[in-house]
CSV table of C-alpha atoms and ligand atoms in Angstrom, one decimal:
chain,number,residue,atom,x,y,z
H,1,UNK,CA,0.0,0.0,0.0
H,2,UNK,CA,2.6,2.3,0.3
H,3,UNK,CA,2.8,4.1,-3.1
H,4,UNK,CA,-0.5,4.4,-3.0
H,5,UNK,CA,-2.4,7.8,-2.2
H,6,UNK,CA,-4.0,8.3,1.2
H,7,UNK,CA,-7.6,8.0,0.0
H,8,UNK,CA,-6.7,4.6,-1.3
H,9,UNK,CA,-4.9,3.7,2.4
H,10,UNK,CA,-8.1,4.9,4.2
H,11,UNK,CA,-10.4,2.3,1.5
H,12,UNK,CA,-7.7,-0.8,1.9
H,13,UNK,CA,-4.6,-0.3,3.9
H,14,UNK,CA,-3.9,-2.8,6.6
H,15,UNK,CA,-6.0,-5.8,5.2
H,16,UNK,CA,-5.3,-7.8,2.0
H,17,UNK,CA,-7.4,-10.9,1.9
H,18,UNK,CA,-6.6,-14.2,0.1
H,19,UNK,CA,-8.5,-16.4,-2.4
H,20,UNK,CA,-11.5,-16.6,-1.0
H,21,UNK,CA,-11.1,-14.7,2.5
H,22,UNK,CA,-13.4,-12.3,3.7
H,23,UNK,CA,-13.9,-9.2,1.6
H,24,UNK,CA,-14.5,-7.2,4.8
H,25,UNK,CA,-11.6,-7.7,7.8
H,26,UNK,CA,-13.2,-10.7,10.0
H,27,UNK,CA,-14.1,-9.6,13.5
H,28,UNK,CA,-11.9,-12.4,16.0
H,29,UNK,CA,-14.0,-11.9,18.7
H,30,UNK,CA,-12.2,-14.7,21.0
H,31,UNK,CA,-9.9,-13.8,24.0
H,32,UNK,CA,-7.4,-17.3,23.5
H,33,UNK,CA,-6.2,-18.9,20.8
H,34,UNK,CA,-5.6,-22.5,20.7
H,35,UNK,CA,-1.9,-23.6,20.1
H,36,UNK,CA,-1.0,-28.0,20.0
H,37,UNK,CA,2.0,-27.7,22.2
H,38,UNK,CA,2.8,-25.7,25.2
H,39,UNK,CA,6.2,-25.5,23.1
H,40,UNK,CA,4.4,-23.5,20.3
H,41,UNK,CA,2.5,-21.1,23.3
H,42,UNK,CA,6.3,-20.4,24.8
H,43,UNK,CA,7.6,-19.2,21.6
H,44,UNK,CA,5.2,-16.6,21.7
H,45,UNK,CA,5.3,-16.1,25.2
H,46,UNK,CA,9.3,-15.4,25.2
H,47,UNK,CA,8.6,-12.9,21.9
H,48,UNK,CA,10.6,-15.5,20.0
H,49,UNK,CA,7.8,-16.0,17.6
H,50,UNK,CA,5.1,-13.4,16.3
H,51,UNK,CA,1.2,-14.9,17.0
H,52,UNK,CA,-1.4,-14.2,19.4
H,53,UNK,CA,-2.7,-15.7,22.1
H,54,UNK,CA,-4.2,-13.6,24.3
H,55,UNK,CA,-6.2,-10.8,23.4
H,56,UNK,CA,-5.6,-8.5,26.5
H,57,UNK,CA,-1.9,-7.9,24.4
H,58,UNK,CA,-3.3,-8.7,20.9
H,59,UNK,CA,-5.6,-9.5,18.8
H,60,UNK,CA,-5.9,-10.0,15.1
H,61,UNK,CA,-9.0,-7.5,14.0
H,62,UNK,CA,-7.1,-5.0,16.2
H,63,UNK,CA,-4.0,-5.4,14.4
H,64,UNK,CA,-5.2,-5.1,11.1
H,65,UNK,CA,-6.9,-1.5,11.8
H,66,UNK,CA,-3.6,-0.8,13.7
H,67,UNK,CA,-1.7,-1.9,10.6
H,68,UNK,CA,-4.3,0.9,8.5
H,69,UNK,CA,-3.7,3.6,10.5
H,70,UNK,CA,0.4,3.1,10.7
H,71,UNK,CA,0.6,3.2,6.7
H,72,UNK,CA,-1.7,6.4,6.9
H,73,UNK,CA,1.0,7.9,9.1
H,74,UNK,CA,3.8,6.5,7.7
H,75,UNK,CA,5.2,4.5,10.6
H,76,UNK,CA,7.0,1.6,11.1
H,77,UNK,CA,4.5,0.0,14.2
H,78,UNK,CA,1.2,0.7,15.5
H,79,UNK,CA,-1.1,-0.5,18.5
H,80,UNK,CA,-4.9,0.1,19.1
H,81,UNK,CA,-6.1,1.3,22.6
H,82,UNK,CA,-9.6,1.4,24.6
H,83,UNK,CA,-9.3,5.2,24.4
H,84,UNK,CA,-6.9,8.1,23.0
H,85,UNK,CA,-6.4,8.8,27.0
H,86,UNK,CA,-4.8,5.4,27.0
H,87,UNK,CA,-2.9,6.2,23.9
H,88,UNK,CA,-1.3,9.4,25.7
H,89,UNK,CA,-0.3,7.7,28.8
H,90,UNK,CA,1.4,4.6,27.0
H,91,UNK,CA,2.8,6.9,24.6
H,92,UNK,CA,4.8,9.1,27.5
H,93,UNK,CA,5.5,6.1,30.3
H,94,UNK,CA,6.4,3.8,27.7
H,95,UNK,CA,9.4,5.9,27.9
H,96,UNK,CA,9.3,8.0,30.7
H,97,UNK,CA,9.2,6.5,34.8
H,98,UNK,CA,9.3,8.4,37.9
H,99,UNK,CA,12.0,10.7,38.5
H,100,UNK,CA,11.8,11.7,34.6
H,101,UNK,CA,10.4,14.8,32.7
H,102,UNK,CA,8.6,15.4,29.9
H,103,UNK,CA,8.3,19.1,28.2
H,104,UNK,CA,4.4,19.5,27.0
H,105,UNK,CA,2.8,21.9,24.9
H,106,UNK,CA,0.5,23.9,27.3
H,107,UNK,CA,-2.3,24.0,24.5
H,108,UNK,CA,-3.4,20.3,25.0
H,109,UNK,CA,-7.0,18.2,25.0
H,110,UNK,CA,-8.1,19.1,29.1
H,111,UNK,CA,-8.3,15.5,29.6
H,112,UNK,CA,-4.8,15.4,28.7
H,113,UNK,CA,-4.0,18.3,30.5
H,114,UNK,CA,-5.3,16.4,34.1
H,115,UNK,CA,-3.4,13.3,33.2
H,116,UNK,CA,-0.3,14.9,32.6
H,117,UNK,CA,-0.3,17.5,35.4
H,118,UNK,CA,-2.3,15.5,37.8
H,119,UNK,CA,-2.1,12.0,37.5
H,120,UNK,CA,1.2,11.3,36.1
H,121,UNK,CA,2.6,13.8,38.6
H,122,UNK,CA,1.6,11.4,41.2
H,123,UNK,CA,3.7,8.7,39.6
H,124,UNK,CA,6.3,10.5,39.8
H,125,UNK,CA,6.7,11.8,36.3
H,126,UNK,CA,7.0,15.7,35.6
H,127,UNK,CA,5.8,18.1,33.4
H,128,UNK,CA,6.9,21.6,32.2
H,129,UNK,CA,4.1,23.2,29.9
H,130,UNK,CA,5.7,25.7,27.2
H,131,UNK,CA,3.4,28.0,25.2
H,132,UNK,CA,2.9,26.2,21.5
H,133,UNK,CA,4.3,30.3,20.4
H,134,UNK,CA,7.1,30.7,22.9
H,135,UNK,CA,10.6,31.3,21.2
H,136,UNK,CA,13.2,28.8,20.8
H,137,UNK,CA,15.2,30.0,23.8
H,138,UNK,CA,11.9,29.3,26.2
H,139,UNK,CA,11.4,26.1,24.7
H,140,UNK,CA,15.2,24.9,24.8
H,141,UNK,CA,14.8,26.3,28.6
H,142,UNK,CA,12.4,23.8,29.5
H,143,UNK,CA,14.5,20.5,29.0
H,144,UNK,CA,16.3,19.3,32.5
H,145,UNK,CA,18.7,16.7,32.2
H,146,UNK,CA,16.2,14.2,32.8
H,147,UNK,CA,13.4,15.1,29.9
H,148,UNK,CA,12.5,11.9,28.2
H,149,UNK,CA,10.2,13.5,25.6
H,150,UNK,CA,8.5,16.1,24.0
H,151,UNK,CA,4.6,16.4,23.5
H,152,UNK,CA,2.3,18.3,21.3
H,153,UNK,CA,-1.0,18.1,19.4
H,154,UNK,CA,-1.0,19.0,16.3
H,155,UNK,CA,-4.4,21.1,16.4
H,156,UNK,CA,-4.9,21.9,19.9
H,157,UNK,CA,-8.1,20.8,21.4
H,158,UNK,CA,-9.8,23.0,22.2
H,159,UNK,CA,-7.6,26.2,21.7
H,160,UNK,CA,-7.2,24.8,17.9
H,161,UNK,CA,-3.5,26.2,17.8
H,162,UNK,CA,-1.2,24.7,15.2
H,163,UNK,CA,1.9,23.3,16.6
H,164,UNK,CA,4.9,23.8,14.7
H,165,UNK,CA,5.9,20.8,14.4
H,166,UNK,CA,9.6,20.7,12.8
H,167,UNK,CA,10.6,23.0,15.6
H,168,UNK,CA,9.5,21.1,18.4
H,169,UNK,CA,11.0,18.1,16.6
H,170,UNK,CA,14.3,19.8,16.2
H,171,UNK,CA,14.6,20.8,20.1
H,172,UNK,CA,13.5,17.4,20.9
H,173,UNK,CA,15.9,16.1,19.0
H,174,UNK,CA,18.5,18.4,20.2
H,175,UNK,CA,18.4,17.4,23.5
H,176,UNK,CA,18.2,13.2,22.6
H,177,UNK,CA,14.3,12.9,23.3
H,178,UNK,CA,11.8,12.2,21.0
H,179,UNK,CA,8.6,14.6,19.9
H,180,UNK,CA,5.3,12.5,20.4
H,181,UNK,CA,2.3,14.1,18.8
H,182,UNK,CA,-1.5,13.9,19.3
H,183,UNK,CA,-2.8,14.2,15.8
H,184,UNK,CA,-6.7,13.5,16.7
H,185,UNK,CA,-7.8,17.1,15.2
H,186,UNK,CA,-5.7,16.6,11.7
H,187,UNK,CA,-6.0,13.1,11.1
H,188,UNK,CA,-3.6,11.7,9.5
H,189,UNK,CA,-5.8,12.7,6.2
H,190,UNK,CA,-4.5,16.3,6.6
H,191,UNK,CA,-1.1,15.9,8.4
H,192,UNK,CA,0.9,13.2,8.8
H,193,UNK,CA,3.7,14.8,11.6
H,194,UNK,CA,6.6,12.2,11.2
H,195,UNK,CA,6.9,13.4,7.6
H,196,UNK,CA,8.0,17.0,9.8
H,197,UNK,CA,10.0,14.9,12.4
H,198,UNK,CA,7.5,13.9,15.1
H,199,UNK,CA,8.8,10.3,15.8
H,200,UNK,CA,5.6,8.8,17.5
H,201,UNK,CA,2.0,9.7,16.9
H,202,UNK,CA,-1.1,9.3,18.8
H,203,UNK,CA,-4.6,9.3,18.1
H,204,UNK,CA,-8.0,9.8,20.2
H,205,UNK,CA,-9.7,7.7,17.2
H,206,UNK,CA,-12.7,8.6,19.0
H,207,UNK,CA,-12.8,11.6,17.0
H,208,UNK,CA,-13.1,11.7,13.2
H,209,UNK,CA,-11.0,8.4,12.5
H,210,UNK,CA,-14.2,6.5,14.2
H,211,UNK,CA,-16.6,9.4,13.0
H,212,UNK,CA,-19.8,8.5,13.9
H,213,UNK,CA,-20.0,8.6,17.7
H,214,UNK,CA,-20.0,4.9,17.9
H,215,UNK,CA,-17.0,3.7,19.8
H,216,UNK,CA,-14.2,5.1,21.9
H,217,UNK,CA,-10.7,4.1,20.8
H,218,UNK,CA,-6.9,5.4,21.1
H,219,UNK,CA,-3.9,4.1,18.6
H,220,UNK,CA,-0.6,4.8,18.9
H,221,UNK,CA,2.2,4.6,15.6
H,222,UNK,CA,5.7,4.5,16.1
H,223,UNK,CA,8.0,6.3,13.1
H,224,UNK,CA,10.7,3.3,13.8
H,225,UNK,CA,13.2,7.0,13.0
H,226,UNK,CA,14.0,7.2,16.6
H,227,UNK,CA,17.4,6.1,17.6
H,228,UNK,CA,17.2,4.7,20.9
H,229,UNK,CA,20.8,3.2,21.6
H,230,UNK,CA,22.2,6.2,20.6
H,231,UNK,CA,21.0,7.7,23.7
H,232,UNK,CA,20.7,4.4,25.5
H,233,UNK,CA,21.3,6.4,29.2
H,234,UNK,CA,17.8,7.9,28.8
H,235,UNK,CA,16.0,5.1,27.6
H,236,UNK,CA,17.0,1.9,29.9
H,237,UNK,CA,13.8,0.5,29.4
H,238,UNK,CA,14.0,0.0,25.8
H,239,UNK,CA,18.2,-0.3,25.6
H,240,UNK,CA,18.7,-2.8,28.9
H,241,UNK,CA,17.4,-5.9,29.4
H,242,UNK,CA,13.8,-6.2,31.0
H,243,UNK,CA,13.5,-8.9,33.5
H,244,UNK,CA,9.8,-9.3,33.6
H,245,UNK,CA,10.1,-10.5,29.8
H,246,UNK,CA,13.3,-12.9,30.4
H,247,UNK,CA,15.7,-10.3,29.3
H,248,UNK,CA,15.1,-9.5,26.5
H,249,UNK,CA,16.5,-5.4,25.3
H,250,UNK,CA,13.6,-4.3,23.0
H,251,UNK,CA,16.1,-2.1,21.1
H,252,UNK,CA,18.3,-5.1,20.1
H,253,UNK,CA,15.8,-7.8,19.7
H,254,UNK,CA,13.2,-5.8,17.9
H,255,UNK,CA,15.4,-2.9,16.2
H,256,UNK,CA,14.1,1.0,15.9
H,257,UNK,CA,11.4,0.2,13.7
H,258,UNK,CA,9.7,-2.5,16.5
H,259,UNK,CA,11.3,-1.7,19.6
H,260,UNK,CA,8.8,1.0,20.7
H,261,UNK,CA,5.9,-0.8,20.2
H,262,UNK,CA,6.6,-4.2,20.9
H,263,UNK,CA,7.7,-2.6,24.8
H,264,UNK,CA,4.3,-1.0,25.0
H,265,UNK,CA,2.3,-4.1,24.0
H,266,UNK,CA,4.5,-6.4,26.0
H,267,UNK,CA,5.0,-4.9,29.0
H,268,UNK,CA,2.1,-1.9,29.7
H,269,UNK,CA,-1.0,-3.7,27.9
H,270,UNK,CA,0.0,-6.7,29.6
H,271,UNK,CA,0.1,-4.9,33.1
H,272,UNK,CA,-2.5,-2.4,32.6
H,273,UNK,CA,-4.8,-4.0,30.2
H,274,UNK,CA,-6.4,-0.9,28.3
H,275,UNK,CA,-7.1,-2.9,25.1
H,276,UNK,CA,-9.4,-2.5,22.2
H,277,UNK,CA,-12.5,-4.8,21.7
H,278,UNK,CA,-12.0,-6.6,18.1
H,279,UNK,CA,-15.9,-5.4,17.4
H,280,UNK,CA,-15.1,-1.5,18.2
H,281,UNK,CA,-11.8,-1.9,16.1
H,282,UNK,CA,-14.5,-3.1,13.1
H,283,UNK,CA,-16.2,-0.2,13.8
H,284,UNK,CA,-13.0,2.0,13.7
H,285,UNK,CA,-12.3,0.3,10.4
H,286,UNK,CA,-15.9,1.6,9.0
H,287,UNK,CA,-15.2,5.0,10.1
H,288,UNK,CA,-11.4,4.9,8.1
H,289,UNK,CA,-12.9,3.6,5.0
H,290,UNK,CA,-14.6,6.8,4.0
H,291,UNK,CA,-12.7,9.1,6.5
H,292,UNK,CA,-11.1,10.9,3.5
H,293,UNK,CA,-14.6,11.7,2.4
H,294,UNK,CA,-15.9,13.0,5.5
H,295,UNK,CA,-12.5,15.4,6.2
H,296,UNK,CA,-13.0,17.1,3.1
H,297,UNK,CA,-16.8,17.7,4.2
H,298,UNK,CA,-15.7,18.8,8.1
H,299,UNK,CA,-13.2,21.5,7.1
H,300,UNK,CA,-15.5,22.9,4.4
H,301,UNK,CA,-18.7,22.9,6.5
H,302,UNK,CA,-16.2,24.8,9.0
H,303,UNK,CA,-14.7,26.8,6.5
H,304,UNK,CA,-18.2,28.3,5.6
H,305,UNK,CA,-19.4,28.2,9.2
H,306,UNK,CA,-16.2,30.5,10.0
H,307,UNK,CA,-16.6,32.8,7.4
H,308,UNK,CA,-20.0,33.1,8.6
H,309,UNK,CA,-19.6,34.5,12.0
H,310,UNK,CA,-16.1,36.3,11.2
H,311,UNK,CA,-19.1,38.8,9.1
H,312,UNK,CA,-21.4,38.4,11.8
H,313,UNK,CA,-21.5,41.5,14.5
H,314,UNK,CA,-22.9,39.0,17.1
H,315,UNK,CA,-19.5,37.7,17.6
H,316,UNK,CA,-16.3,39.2,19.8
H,317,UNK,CA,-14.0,36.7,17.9
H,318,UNK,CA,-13.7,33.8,15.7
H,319,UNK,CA,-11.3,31.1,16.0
H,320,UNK,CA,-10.4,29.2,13.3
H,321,UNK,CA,-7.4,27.5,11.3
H,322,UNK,CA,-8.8,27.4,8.1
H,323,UNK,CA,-9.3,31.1,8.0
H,324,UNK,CA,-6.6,33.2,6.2
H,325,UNK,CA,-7.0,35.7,8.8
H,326,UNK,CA,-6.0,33.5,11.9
H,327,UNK,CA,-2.9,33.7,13.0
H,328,UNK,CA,-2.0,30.1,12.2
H,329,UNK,CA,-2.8,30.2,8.7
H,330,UNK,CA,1.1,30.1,7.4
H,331,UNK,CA,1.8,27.0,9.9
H,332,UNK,CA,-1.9,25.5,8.4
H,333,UNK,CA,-0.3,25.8,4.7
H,334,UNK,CA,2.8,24.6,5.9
H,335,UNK,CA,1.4,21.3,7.4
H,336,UNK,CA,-2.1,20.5,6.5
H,337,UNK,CA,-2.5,22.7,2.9
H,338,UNK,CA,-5.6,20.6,1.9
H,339,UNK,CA,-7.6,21.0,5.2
H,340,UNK,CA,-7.6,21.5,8.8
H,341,UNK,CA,-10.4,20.0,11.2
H,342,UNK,CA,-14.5,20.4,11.6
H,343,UNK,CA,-14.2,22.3,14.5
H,344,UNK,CA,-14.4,26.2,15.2
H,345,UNK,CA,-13.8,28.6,18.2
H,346,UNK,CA,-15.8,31.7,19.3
H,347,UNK,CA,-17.4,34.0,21.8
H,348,UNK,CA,-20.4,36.1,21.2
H,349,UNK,CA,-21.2,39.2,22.3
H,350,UNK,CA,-21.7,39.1,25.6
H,351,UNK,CA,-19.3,36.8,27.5
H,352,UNK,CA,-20.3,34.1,29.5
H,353,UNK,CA,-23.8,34.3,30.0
H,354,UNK,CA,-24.6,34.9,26.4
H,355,UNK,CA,-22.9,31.8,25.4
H,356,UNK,CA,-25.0,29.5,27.6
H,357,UNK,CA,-28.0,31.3,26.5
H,358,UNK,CA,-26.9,31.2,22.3
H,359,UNK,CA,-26.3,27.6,23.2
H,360,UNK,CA,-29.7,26.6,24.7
H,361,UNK,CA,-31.2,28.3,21.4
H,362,UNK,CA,-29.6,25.9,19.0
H,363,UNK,CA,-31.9,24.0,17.6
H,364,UNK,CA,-29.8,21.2,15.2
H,365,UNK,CA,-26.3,21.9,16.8
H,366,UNK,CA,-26.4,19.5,19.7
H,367,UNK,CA,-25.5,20.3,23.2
H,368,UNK,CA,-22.6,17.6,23.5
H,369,UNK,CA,-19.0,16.7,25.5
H,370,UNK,CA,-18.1,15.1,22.0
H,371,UNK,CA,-16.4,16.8,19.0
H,372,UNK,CA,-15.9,14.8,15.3
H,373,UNK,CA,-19.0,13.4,15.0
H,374,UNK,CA,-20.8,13.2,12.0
H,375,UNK,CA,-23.5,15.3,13.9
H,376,UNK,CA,-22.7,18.5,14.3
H,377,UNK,CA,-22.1,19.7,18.4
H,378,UNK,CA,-20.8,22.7,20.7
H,379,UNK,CA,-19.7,22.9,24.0
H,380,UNK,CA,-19.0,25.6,26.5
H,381,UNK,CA,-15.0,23.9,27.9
H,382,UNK,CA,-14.9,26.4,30.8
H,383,UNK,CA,-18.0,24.8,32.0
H,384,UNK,CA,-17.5,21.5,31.3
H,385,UNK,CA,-14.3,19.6,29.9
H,386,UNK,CA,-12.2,22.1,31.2
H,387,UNK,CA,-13.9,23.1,34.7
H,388,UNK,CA,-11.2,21.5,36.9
H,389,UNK,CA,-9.3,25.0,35.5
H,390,UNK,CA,-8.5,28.1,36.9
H,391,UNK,CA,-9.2,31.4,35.3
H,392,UNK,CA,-5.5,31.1,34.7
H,393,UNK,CA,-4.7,27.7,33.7
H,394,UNK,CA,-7.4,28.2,31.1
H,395,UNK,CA,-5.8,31.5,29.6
H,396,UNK,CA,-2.6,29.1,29.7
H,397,UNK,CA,-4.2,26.7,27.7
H,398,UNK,CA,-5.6,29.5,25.1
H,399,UNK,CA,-9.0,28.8,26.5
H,400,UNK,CA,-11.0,32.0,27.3
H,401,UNK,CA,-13.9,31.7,29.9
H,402,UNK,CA,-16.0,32.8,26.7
H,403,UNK,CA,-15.1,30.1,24.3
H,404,UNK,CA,-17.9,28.0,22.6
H,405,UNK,CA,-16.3,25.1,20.8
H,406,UNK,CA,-18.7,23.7,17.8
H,407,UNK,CA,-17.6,20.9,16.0
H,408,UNK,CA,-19.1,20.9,12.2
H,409,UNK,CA,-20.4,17.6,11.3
H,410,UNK,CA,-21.6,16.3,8.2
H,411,UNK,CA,-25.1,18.4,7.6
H,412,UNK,CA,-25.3,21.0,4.6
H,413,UNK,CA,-23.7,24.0,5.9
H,414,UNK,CA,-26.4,26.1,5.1
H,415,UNK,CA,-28.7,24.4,7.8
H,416,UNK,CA,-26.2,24.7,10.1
H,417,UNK,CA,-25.5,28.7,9.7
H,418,UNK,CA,-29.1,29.1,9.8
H,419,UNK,CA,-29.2,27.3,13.4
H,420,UNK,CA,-26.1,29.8,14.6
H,421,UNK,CA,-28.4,32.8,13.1
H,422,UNK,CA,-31.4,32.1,14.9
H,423,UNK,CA,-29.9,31.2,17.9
H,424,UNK,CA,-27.9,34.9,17.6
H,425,UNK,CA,-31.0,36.5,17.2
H,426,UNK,CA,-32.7,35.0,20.3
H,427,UNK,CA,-30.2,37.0,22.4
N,501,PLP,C1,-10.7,13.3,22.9
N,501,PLP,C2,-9.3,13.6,22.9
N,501,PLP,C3,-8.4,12.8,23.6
N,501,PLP,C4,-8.8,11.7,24.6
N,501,PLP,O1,-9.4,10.7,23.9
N,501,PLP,P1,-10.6,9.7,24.4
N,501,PLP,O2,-10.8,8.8,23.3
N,501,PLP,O3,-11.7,10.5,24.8
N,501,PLP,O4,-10.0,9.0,25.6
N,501,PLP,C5,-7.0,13.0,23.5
N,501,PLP,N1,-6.6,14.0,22.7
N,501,PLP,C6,-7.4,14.8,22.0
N,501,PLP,C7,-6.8,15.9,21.1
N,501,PLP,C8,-8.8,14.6,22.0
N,501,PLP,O5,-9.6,15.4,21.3
């Protein structure tokens, strides 16, 4: 599949049937697979041979949508997850244990935020949050001798910055840590990051790769460009042997390319167990199959929709990538030229208590904690996703107390402009 373009991917990457298989990938809804000797099972238990037999670590339906997603990106290995939260954990302490650090983009999902700030914190693993604008000399200040990474998503949910991503993967790799990068908002339709340098990708496939509000999902895909014995000192759990898995050094036994991954499935699905069900990975596949389709729809339903209220004198501001008067407009040709995401910032006139009242107006425009979904939705973050923030955290995170997200789904634009209008006029 690999000369192929990324329309075709989406249709039929990851699954090539035989004579007479399945035209559609087969849903292995089993947990165990059978094997005739205990022999055979070890191999597979010692990583020695490739196979499955327990689907907590793998599972063959999962794999294949894995294996669809990793040629969208242009990676060398790729796991599914029960949720992009699980995705953005693995993706950090895969790499990262207590006592390390890890430099974050302050513009980040709020869920992400908490996990990182919060939760991790509590494990021992630290955090410094850098502005997605701050110069190169505040970013390069934020590395410690102990940073293990370098995090960033690629459109900022909700603040919908655009992350430059070359120059966070050049101070990353400066200082011998990779630059991990949420791509949910993009999809890998409109950006693919480790063509700028990103080395591993992550994914809420919630979002628009499933599409349809049917299943919550997370995938992570490794670029296999990441040299990990070349800074073996930071990375012992991928460089020295790991004696829950009979020694084995992922970095030798499984090169750059398989190293990565083969750790996270090995060692944290087996311990923590956040696995995707084979019949939601179908459902994931359903949603990639036409996923080039619907991203062209999204970003032009937004498009319109932002155009819309940047005329409108109801509104104090309009946030939006795709416009050519937002500040990210240069960084948006740079990295995603043919489209951004569905979803579009704003306040009306009015502050807080007009956006709850514009909001209970809306008529077709759901009410929802859910962006991405064929359907379109808004939410009011300060209120909701984001309420475990400050006044100040939020301005951190680029998220005024204002802000009404509304993610464009899949409707004629028209209806949806005349829902905002009525709902305007109602105030
Ligand atoms: C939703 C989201 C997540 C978390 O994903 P879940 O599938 O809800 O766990 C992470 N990152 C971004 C950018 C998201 O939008």
């Amino acid at each position: 599949m690999k000369d192929y373009k990324i329309e075709t991917k989406c249709v039929q990457g990851g699954y090539t049937p035989g004579n007479g298989e399945p035209r559609q990938i087969p849903i292995i809804q089993s947990t165990t697979f059978k094997y005739a000797t205990s022999e055979d099972m070890g191999k597979l238990f010692d990583l020695e041979a490739s196979g499955y037999f327990y689907s907590r670590l793998q599972n063959p339906t999962c794999d294949t949508v894995a294996a669809k997603i990793c040629e969208l990106e242009g990676g060398s290995a790729a796991m599914l997850l029960s949720s992009g939260q699980a995705a953005s954990f693995f993706s950090v302490f895969n790499i990262a244990s207590a006592g390390d650090h890890v430099v974050s983009s302050s513009a980040l999902y709020g869920g992400t935020y908490n996990l990182f700030a919060v939760t991790m914190k509590r494990m021992g693993v630290e955090f410094t949050f850098v502005d997605p604008d701050c110069s190169d000399d505040e970013l390069n200040a934020a590395f410690r001798p102990n940073t293990k990474a370098v995090f960033g998503e690629t459109i900022a949910n909700p603040a919908l910055t655009v992350l430059d991503i070359e120059r966070f993967a050049k101070a990353a790799h400066a200082h011998g840590v990779p630059l991990i990068i949420d791509n949910t908002f993009a999809t890998p339709v409109n950006c693919r990051p480790i063509e700028f340098g990103a080395d591993i990708v992550t994914h809420s496939t919630t979002k628009y790769i499933d599409g349809h509000g049917v299943s919550v999902g997370g995938c992570i895909v490794d670029s296999g460009k990441f040299d990990w014995m070349a800074h073996a000192e930071k990375f012992p759990g991928l460089c020295t042997p790991d004696e829950s898995y009979h020694g084995i050094t992922y970095a030798e036994k499984f090169g750059q390319a398989g190293a990565y991954i083969t750790k996270a499935t090995a060692q944290l699905m087996r311990d923590f167990g956040c696995t995707q069900s084979p019949q939601n990975a179908f459902y994931l596949n359903l949603g990639l199959e036409s996923l080039h389709v619907r991203m062209e729809r999204h970003c032009l339903n937004a498009k319109k929709v932002a155009e819309y209220l940047e005329n409108s004198d109801k509104i104090a501001w309009v946030n939006s990538p795709a416009l050519p008067s937002n500040k990210y407009y240069p960084l948006v040709q740079k990295y995603m030229p043919n489209g951004t995401c569905g979803v579009v910032s704003f306040g009306v006139k009015g502050g807080r208590a007009a956006a709850e009242k514009f909001m209970k107006a809306l008529k077709l425009i759901a009410i929802e904690t859910h962006v991405a979904d064929a359907r379109s939705c808004c939410l009011h973050p300060a209120n909701a996703t984001h309420r475990q923030m400050n006044d100040q955290e939020l301005a951190a995170a680029g998220i005024p107390a204002d802000l009404i997200r509304l993610s464009c789904g899949l409707e004629h634009y028209e209806d949806l402009i005349a829902d905002i209008e009525q709902a305007l006029a109602s105030l």
